Amino acid sequence: MLRHTAKHLAQAILVLLGVVVLIFCLLQSIPGDPIQAMVGDMPVPPALRAALEERFGLNEPFFSRLYRYLANVLQGDLGYSMNYRRPVFDILAERFPRTLLLAGTGYSLGIVIGIAIGIHSAITPHRGVDQAWSSLVLIGYAMPTFWVGQLLVMLFAIQLGWLPTQGMGPMISRATGFDWVLERATYLALPVATYTILEATRVARFMRASVAETLEQGYIVTARQKGLSRREIIMGHVVRNSILPVITVMGYSFGTAMGGAVLLETVFSYPGVGSLMVESVRARDTQAIVGVVILIACSVVVMNIVVDLLYAWLDPRIRVSSSQG
Amino acid sequence: MSGKPAVSTLLSARDVKVHLRVHGRIVKAVDGVDLDVHPGQCVGIVGESGSGKSTLGRAMTRLLPNVELAELSGAVRFCGEDVLAMAPEAMRALRRHRGFSMVFQDPLSYLNPTLRIDRQLAEALRHLADRNAVRQRSEELLRQVGLDDTARILRLYPHELSGGMRQRVMIAMALAPDPQMLVADEPTTALDATVQYQVIQTLRRLNKERNLAMLIITHDLGMVAELCEHVYVMHGGKIVESADVFTLFDAPRNDYTASLLAAARRLHQTRSLV
Amino acid sequence: MSSLGARHSGGASFVWHTEDRAAGVARPQRRLSGVTTSASLDLLRRLFRTRFGGIGLVILVAISILSIFAPWFASSGPMELGAESMQPPSWAHPLGTDSLGRDVRSVILYAGRSSLLIGFSAAAMAFLIGGTIGALAGYFRGAVAVVLLRVTDLFHTLPAIIIVLFSVALVGSSFWLLVAAVALAIWPIEARLVYGQFIALSEREFVLAARAAGLSTSHIIFLEILPNALPTVTVQVSLDASAAILIEAGLGFLGLSDPTEPSWGEMLNRGQQFLELAWWMSVFPGMAICIAVLGFNLFADGLTEMFNPRASAKAPKLQS
Amino acid sequence: MSTPILSGRSIVKTFGARSWFGGSGKAKRAVDTVDLDVNEGETLAIVGESGSGKSTLARILLGLSTATSGEVAFYGRSMAGFAAPDWVTFRKSVQPIFQDPASSLNPRMRVDTTLSNVLLRHRLATRATLDSAIADLLGSVGLDADQFHDRYPHQLSGGQQQRIAIARAMAVRPKLIIADEPLSSLDMSVQAQILNLLVELKTSRNLGLVLISHDLNVVDAISDRVIVMYLGKVVEAGPTRQVLGNPANDYTRSLLAAKLVADPHLARARRLAMDSAAASATNFNPSDPKPDLRGATR
């Protein structure tokens, strides 16, 4: 298990390094003035140009530049945002927790609900119920993230007036304690619900297929032979074994959820890293964009490690073979 | 029947038909089969792929997989009760208390890969009072099928066992309700020759020591010769011949049986051996 | 994605020993390799026998016709600002008019062209990049595979929309650059899939036999392996097309797609500002995206079911 | 004696040795220092159970996989030094037959295409003579060309598929066939037919045959020499009569003891003999011939 973990950590670090190198190469390969590309669509004062040339060693050979760049990134120096006039790291530190709150909550709720729907859909004896779930899931799977957000806003915020349309809280809030939490929750409700719906459809689709596959396995026949009841078979054999393959795709799915943040935060004007990305793209604020990309790559890689470990922990076949080397 | 008086039949199938719908056509997988197994008797059903022998086995034990059935008819009496007509609840009770289990070809896929052997055995022993009793009985069952390192095996996962051990664990599980009969579908086909031989010996011992009746479904005439007293030959969904094992091998009455035997003799044409 | 592949290989060992295999001889002969009409008809018939494949194909054909022949179905050009702005749906404008006074129905129809084009071409390009890389890695193995797969992993780590935004920020968003950016974002899945297929198929005995017969590498790749990988790959290309449409819509929604082309995403971007006043400006373009994506997904589902009857969506029910 | 078609010296094949992070897996020797010679017109059987490395060895002999160390020579020339023309000669001389007939034919290729690919590749037929060449080939494996040439594999039975696979192997007029469990996935009556076909081809064309099998009955029926493999190593080798009639090795003996015979009289006689032997408590225990604890490593 320890060896398994170490191996995955090492691989993760390599992947991250690779991503940074890849980004560096992309930045380098852009034709034109590198300083201008780095700064974006803004006039470059000569002092800044000199400083940047010095900092990135632009007159040095490729590998030495790459080395400097990596060293900076490793020290948490992600550059300076011309658009916000702040270090990129500081902006990310402020915004990432918000995105994590939003995407993380929606992602977790979505997985739980999706698994439940998938199981129910696959094991219900009524073909009609299964068909209904399948159709809902298919439609949900086809809806663009931001459109779901818009629909929810139109329904719950505009038509029914239950919830605020955007933002993450009123500019000036006097609420404290529980009220403050509640107030926050009302602002988070719609974006989180959007996330949840989309993640749930993704998971449900996969889960249903997985349960269907499990039900065809020989050990289900064995369980029936032992005279176990339907309920006992489902709880004891079907659920756990069908969740395993779903776990394996959760890491990538988390990446998709983080990507969804870009669109959703824009719909709800939510000040997280997603809207930071969009604003920076619009302002051609390259340093900030690169910061967001690296951050998202990090979070996906971390999530992949978590998923790998979780899988290894749940599936004895991995656990044993890895502990033996 | 090889000396044993036919007091009563343990399992009797009468006019069993299993017709399936495959790609819109009706396939008569089992087409009017009669068959008897007496207490303590070891009966073989032998046939080639497509003969319907597996379908028959699974129909009789009510373990047909999810397929479109065009017809499932006839009577299968096990200890006097019609299995095919039983309510699901009664069927579960029958399986729990009297055991009417089937052992399959590929033991790996018939064991849950994520649970230790002890958990899987315990599920078959829920009629026992407490955990100690379950454990004792589990170890006893494993010893009965020739597995001695019981404490260790109980803590292992299926993939940590060899093929032969897995198949014996499957047999032990089938023995949990102390059944009078065991149905085995190609129980040794996936195993190596030496392991196959051990499993056959285990089955033979169980047949002798516990007077356990067996219905062995196989394509292997060698296995039939080794293990069975009475043989049914199946071809195209029908029983084409039913005879005592010696009679069948010495003087087959049916042409198909004769051709099977000829093929077997061609393959077993021994030059160097006894 | 590897787990998906693994899951198909599992399964109970019970095989229906019916006379089906022998009886297959009597079935009408299919010429899969020939492009005869009867073969295509037969494929179509099989597709329509699946749960969703037929619906998917009908949707795809319908939206293709509607957008290719947009002028026949539209009341005005996509950029014509003739009507009064923000009219709710009416007989003259069944889907209403937008804030610029354009007929929403007409814009949706014309915008379908760029959405579908981006879907098809990005999927095709992703297939070319990913397919080539996957095939190379899968056939040559060893160090080649390690390097190619690590590169694939790098791209796979980043969510598609992030990659697209990054490229747009760096090189801009004219139509073909956009197609390239989307393809760049989705090729890793294709590469993994093709790699997996190649690994699995090159261990199959007919490929070994072809190698043992001394047939050339290109013969083995293009005539032995590829035709057998094609069904799975086709399904993925269809899914890629739907992903591409969603990504393009996202970019349009962020106001970052090619500004000279009308697009569904851009319509939603405009609609976002008028959610309270003109619901039709958001609801209908969104529906258009949804239907197009659904069409590709259902088509892919149908193909999967057709090529792999065991994965049929008729879930087995637990019996007692 | 003339030069053997194929000879292997200390063939070793290991798996799972390389790793990116310093030997996290221990190399497993699938084939462990195997020597063998295959002569023209001779039938050599390689016997072993799953995991004995016999299929890996077959692939090495077929040149489909390279040995980790050791040398395989084709008519005395090391295959490591083969140039392209040498490979062509080799491919025309050594051909495989595989276990699973369904998998050994390309499901999307018609029978005639499968055969013509091989014939055209080695210029054994021209476009003009192709049809008759295919008909001859199909005839030689007992199939009617008119009926079978335009079939797809799924339209054939298992036995017919295996016949096509044999026809493909015979298309280049090879000197040696390496057959990896050619019978074990077929029905018994078909097995006998295919076995007869192999024997017939072998005698009529002076074909060498390497028969890889776990079935001692088949091996005994047709082979001249036997190699017994266990966990990658050769434990016994020699003329069939000697090895199977008077085995020197314990493992070979246990294989023989486990052999089933389709004869209830013989089976009963053997049982009785065994029971009395067990009663007199000899040291050889046929029900436990080898430790059965290999699951985790396989």
Coordinates of N, CA, C and O in Angstrom, one line a residue, chain A residues 202-286:
Chain A
R202 N -24.1 12.5 -15.1 CA -22.9 11.8 -15.5 C -22.7 10.5 -14.8 O -22.5 9.4 -15.3
V203 N -22.8 10.6 -13.4 CA -22.6 9.4 -12.6 C -23.7 8.4 -12.8 O -23.4 7.2 -12.8
A204 N -24.9 8.9 -12.9 CA -26.0 7.9 -12.9 C -25.9 7.0 -14.2 O -26.1 5.8 -14.2
R205 N -25.5 7.7 -15.3 CA -25.4 6.9 -16.5 C -24.4 5.8 -16.4 O -24.6 4.7 -16.8
F206 N -23.2 6.2 -15.8 CA -22.2 5.2 -15.6 C -22.6 4.1 -14.6 O -22.3 3.0 -14.8
M207 N -23.2 4.6 -13.5 CA -23.5 3.7 -12.5 C -24.6 2.7 -12.9 O -24.5 1.5 -12.6
R208 N -25.5 3.1 -13.7 CA -26.5 2.2 -14.2 C -25.9 1.0 -15.0 O -26.2 -0.1 -14.8
A209 N -25.0 1.4 -15.9 CA -24.3 0.4 -16.7 C -23.5 -0.5 -15.8 O -23.5 -1.7 -16.0
S210 N -22.9 0.1 -14.8 CA -22.1 -0.7 -13.9 C -22.9 -1.7 -13.1 O -22.5 -2.9 -13.0
V211 N -24.0 -1.3 -12.6 CA -24.9 -2.2 -11.9 C -25.4 -3.3 -12.8 O -25.4 -4.5 -12.4
A212 N -25.8 -2.9 -14.0 CA -26.3 -3.9 -15.0 C -25.2 -5.0 -15.2 O -25.5 -6.2 -15.3
E213 N -24.0 -4.5 -15.3 CA -22.9 -5.4 -15.5 C -22.7 -6.4 -14.3 O -22.5 -7.6 -14.5
T214 N -22.8 -5.8 -13.2 CA -22.6 -6.6 -11.9 C -23.7 -7.6 -11.8 O -23.4 -8.8 -11.4
L215 N -24.9 -7.2 -12.2 CA -26.0 -8.2 -12.0 C -25.8 -9.4 -12.9 O -26.4 -10.5 -12.6
E216 N -25.0 -9.3 -13.9 CA -24.7 -10.4 -14.8 C -23.6 -11.3 -14.3 O -23.3 -12.3 -14.9
Q217 N -22.9 -10.9 -13.2 CA -21.8 -11.7 -12.8 C -22.2 -13.0 -12.1 O -23.3 -13.1 -11.6
G218 N -21.2 -13.9 -12.2 CA -21.5 -15.2 -11.6 C -21.8 -15.2 -10.1 O -22.6 -15.9 -9.6
Y219 N -21.1 -14.3 -9.4 CA -21.3 -14.3 -7.9 C -22.7 -13.9 -7.5 O -23.1 -14.1 -6.4
I220 N -23.4 -13.2 -8.4 CA -24.8 -12.9 -8.1 C -25.6 -14.2 -8.1 O -26.5 -14.4 -7.3
V221 N -25.3 -15.1 -9.1 CA -25.9 -16.4 -9.2 C -25.6 -17.1 -7.9 O -26.5 -17.7 -7.3
T222 N -24.3 -17.1 -7.5 CA -23.9 -17.8 -6.2 C -24.8 -17.2 -5.0 O -25.3 -18.0 -4.2
A223 N -24.9 -15.9 -5.0 CA -25.7 -15.3 -3.9 C -27.1 -15.8 -3.9 O -27.7 -16.1 -2.9
R224 N -27.7 -15.9 -5.1 CA -29.1 -16.4 -5.2 C -29.1 -17.8 -4.7 O -30.1 -18.3 -4.1
Q225 N -28.1 -18.6 -5.1 CA -28.1 -20.0 -4.7 C -28.1 -20.2 -3.2 O -28.5 -21.2 -2.6
K226 N -27.4 -19.2 -2.5 CA -27.4 -19.3 -1.0 C -28.7 -18.9 -0.4 O -28.9 -18.9 0.8
G227 N -29.7 -18.6 -1.2 CA -31.0 -18.2 -0.7 C -31.1 -16.8 -0.1 O -31.9 -16.5 0.7
L228 N -30.1 -15.9 -0.5 CA -30.2 -14.6 0.0 C -31.4 -13.9 -0.7 O -31.8 -14.1 -1.8
S229 N -31.9 -12.9 0.1 CA -33.1 -12.2 -0.5 C -32.5 -11.1 -1.4 O -31.3 -10.8 -1.4
R230 N -33.4 -10.6 -2.2 CA -33.1 -9.5 -3.2 C -32.3 -8.4 -2.5 O -31.3 -7.9 -3.0
R231 N -32.9 -8.0 -1.4 CA -32.3 -6.9 -0.6 C -30.9 -7.2 -0.2 O -29.9 -6.4 -0.4
E232 N -30.7 -8.4 0.3 CA -29.4 -8.8 0.8 C -28.4 -8.9 -0.3 O -27.2 -8.5 -0.2
I233 N -28.8 -9.3 -1.5 CA -27.9 -9.4 -2.6 C -27.5 -8.0 -3.1 O -26.3 -7.8 -3.3
I234 N -28.5 -7.1 -3.1 CA -28.2 -5.8 -3.6 C -27.2 -5.1 -2.6 O -26.2 -4.5 -3.0
M235 N -27.5 -5.2 -1.3 CA -26.7 -4.5 -0.4 C -25.3 -5.2 -0.2 O -24.3 -4.5 -0.1
G236 N -25.3 -6.5 -0.2 CA -24.1 -7.2 0.1 C -23.2 -7.4 -1.1 O -22.0 -7.5 -1.0
H237 N -23.7 -7.4 -2.3 CA -22.9 -7.8 -3.4 C -22.9 -6.7 -4.6 O -21.9 -6.5 -5.2
V238 N -24.1 -6.2 -4.8 CA -24.2 -5.4 -6.0 C -23.6 -4.0 -5.8 O -22.8 -3.5 -6.6
V239 N -24.0 -3.3 -4.8 CA -23.7 -1.9 -4.6 C -22.2 -1.7 -4.6 O -21.6 -0.9 -5.4
R240 N -21.5 -2.3 -3.7 CA -20.1 -2.1 -3.5 C -19.3 -2.4 -4.8 O -18.5 -1.6 -5.3
N241 N -19.6 -3.5 -5.4 CA -18.9 -3.9 -6.6 C -19.2 -3.0 -7.8 O -18.4 -2.9 -8.7
S242 N -20.4 -2.4 -7.8 CA -20.7 -1.6 -9.0 C -20.1 -0.2 -8.8 O -19.8 0.5 -9.7
I243 N -19.9 0.2 -7.5 CA -19.3 1.5 -7.3 C -17.9 1.6 -7.7 O -17.4 2.6 -8.2
L244 N -17.2 0.5 -7.6 CA -15.7 0.4 -7.9 C -15.4 1.0 -9.2 O -14.6 1.9 -9.3
P245 N -16.0 0.6 -10.3 CA -15.6 1.2 -11.6 C -16.0 2.7 -11.7 O -15.3 3.4 -12.4
V246 N -17.0 3.0 -11.0 CA -17.4 4.5 -11.0 C -16.3 5.3 -10.3 O -16.0 6.4 -10.8
I247 N -15.7 4.8 -9.3 CA -14.7 5.5 -8.6 C -13.5 5.9 -9.6 O -13.0 6.9 -9.5
T248 N -13.2 4.9 -10.4 CA -12.1 5.1 -11.3 C -12.2 6.3 -12.2 O -11.2 6.9 -12.6
V249 N -13.5 6.7 -12.5 CA -13.6 7.8 -13.4 C -13.9 9.1 -12.7 O -14.0 10.2 -13.2
M250 N -13.9 9.0 -11.3 CA -14.2 10.2 -10.5 C -13.1 11.3 -10.6 O -13.4 12.5 -10.6
G251 N -11.9 10.9 -10.8 CA -10.8 11.9 -10.9 C -10.9 12.8 -12.1 O -10.9 14.0 -12.0
Y252 N -11.2 12.1 -13.2 CA -11.4 12.9 -14.4 C -12.6 13.7 -14.3 O -12.7 14.9 -14.8
S253 N -13.6 13.1 -13.7 CA -14.9 13.8 -13.6 C -14.8 15.1 -12.8 O -15.4 16.1 -13.0
F254 N -13.8 15.0 -11.8 CA -13.6 16.2 -11.0 C -13.0 17.3 -11.8 O -13.4 18.5 -11.7
G255 N -12.1 16.9 -12.8 CA -11.6 17.9 -13.7 C -12.7 18.6 -14.5 O -12.7 19.8 -14.7
T256 N -13.6 17.7 -15.0 CA -14.7 18.3 -15.7 C -15.5 19.2 -14.9 O -16.0 20.3 -15.3
A257 N -15.7 18.9 -13.6 CA -16.4 19.8 -12.7 C -15.7 21.1 -12.5 O -16.3 22.2 -12.6
M258 N -14.4 21.1 -12.4 CA -13.6 22.3 -12.3 C -13.7 23.1 -13.6 O -13.8 24.3 -13.5
G259 N -13.7 22.4 -14.7 CA -13.9 23.1 -16.0 C -15.2 23.8 -16.1 O -15.4 24.9 -16.5
G260 N -16.2 23.0 -15.5 CA -17.6 23.6 -15.5 C -17.7 24.9 -14.7 O -18.5 25.8 -15.0
A261 N -16.7 25.0 -13.8 CA -16.7 26.2 -12.9 C -16.6 27.5 -13.8 O -17.2 28.5 -13.5
V262 N -15.8 27.4 -14.8 CA -15.6 28.5 -15.7 C -16.9 29.1 -16.2 O -17.1 30.3 -16.2
L263 N -17.8 28.2 -16.7 CA -19.0 28.6 -17.2 C -20.0 29.0 -16.2 O -20.7 30.0 -16.2
L264 N -20.1 28.1 -15.1 CA -21.1 28.4 -14.1 C -20.9 29.7 -13.3 O -21.8 30.4 -13.0
E265 N -19.6 29.9 -13.0 CA -19.3 31.1 -12.2 C -19.6 32.3 -13.0 O -20.0 33.4 -12.5
T266 N -19.5 32.2 -14.4 CA -19.9 33.3 -15.2 C -21.4 33.5 -15.2 O -21.9 34.7 -15.1
V267 N -22.2 32.4 -15.3 CA -23.6 32.6 -15.2 C -24.1 33.3 -13.9 O -24.9 34.2 -13.9
F268 N -23.5 32.9 -12.8 CA -23.9 33.4 -11.5 C -23.0 34.5 -11.0 O -23.2 34.9 -9.9
S269 N -22.2 35.1 -11.9 CA -21.2 36.1 -11.5 C -20.6 35.8 -10.2 O -20.5 36.6 -9.2
Y270 N -20.1 34.6 -10.0 CA -19.6 34.1 -8.8 C -18.0 34.3 -8.8 O -17.4 33.9 -9.8
P271 N -17.5 35.0 -7.9 CA -16.0 35.4 -8.0 C -15.1 34.2 -7.6 O -14.4 34.3 -6.6
G272 N -15.0 33.2 -8.4 CA -14.1 32.1 -8.2 C -13.0 32.1 -9.2 O -12.8 33.1 -10.0
V273 N -12.2 31.0 -9.3 CA -11.2 30.9 -10.3 C -11.7 30.8 -11.7 O -11.1 31.2 -12.7
G274 N -12.9 30.3 -11.8 CA -13.5 30.1 -13.2 C -13.7 31.5 -13.8 O -13.3 31.7 -14.9
S275 N -14.4 32.4 -13.0 CA -14.6 33.7 -13.6 C -13.3 34.4 -13.7 O -13.2 35.2 -14.7
L276 N -12.4 34.1 -12.9 CA -11.0 34.8 -13.0 C -10.4 34.4 -14.4 O -9.9 35.2 -15.1
M277 N -10.6 33.1 -14.7 CA -10.0 32.6 -16.0 C -10.7 33.4 -17.1 O -10.0 33.9 -18.0
V278 N -12.0 33.5 -17.1 CA -12.7 34.2 -18.2 C -12.3 35.6 -18.3 O -12.0 36.1 -19.4
E279 N -12.3 36.3 -17.1 CA -12.0 37.7 -17.1 C -10.5 37.9 -17.7 O -10.3 38.8 -18.5
S280 N -9.6 37.0 -17.3 CA -8.3 37.1 -17.8 C -8.1 36.8 -19.2 O -7.3 37.4 -19.9
V281 N -8.9 35.8 -19.7 CA -8.9 35.6 -21.2 C -9.4 36.8 -21.9 O -8.8 37.2 -22.9
R282 N -10.4 37.4 -21.4 CA -10.9 38.6 -22.1 C -9.9 39.7 -22.1 O -9.7 40.4 -23.0
A283 N -9.2 39.8 -20.9 CA -8.2 40.9 -20.8 C -6.8 40.5 -21.3 O -5.9 41.3 -21.2
R284 N -6.7 39.3 -21.9 CA -5.5 38.7 -22.3 C -4.4 38.8 -21.2 O -3.2 39.1 -21.5
D285 N -4.8 38.5 -20.0 CA -3.9 38.6 -18.9 C -3.2 37.2 -18.7 O -3.6 36.4 -17.9
T286 N -2.2 37.0 -19.6 CA -1.6 35.7 -19.7 C -1.1 35.1 -18.4 O -1.3 33.9 -18.1

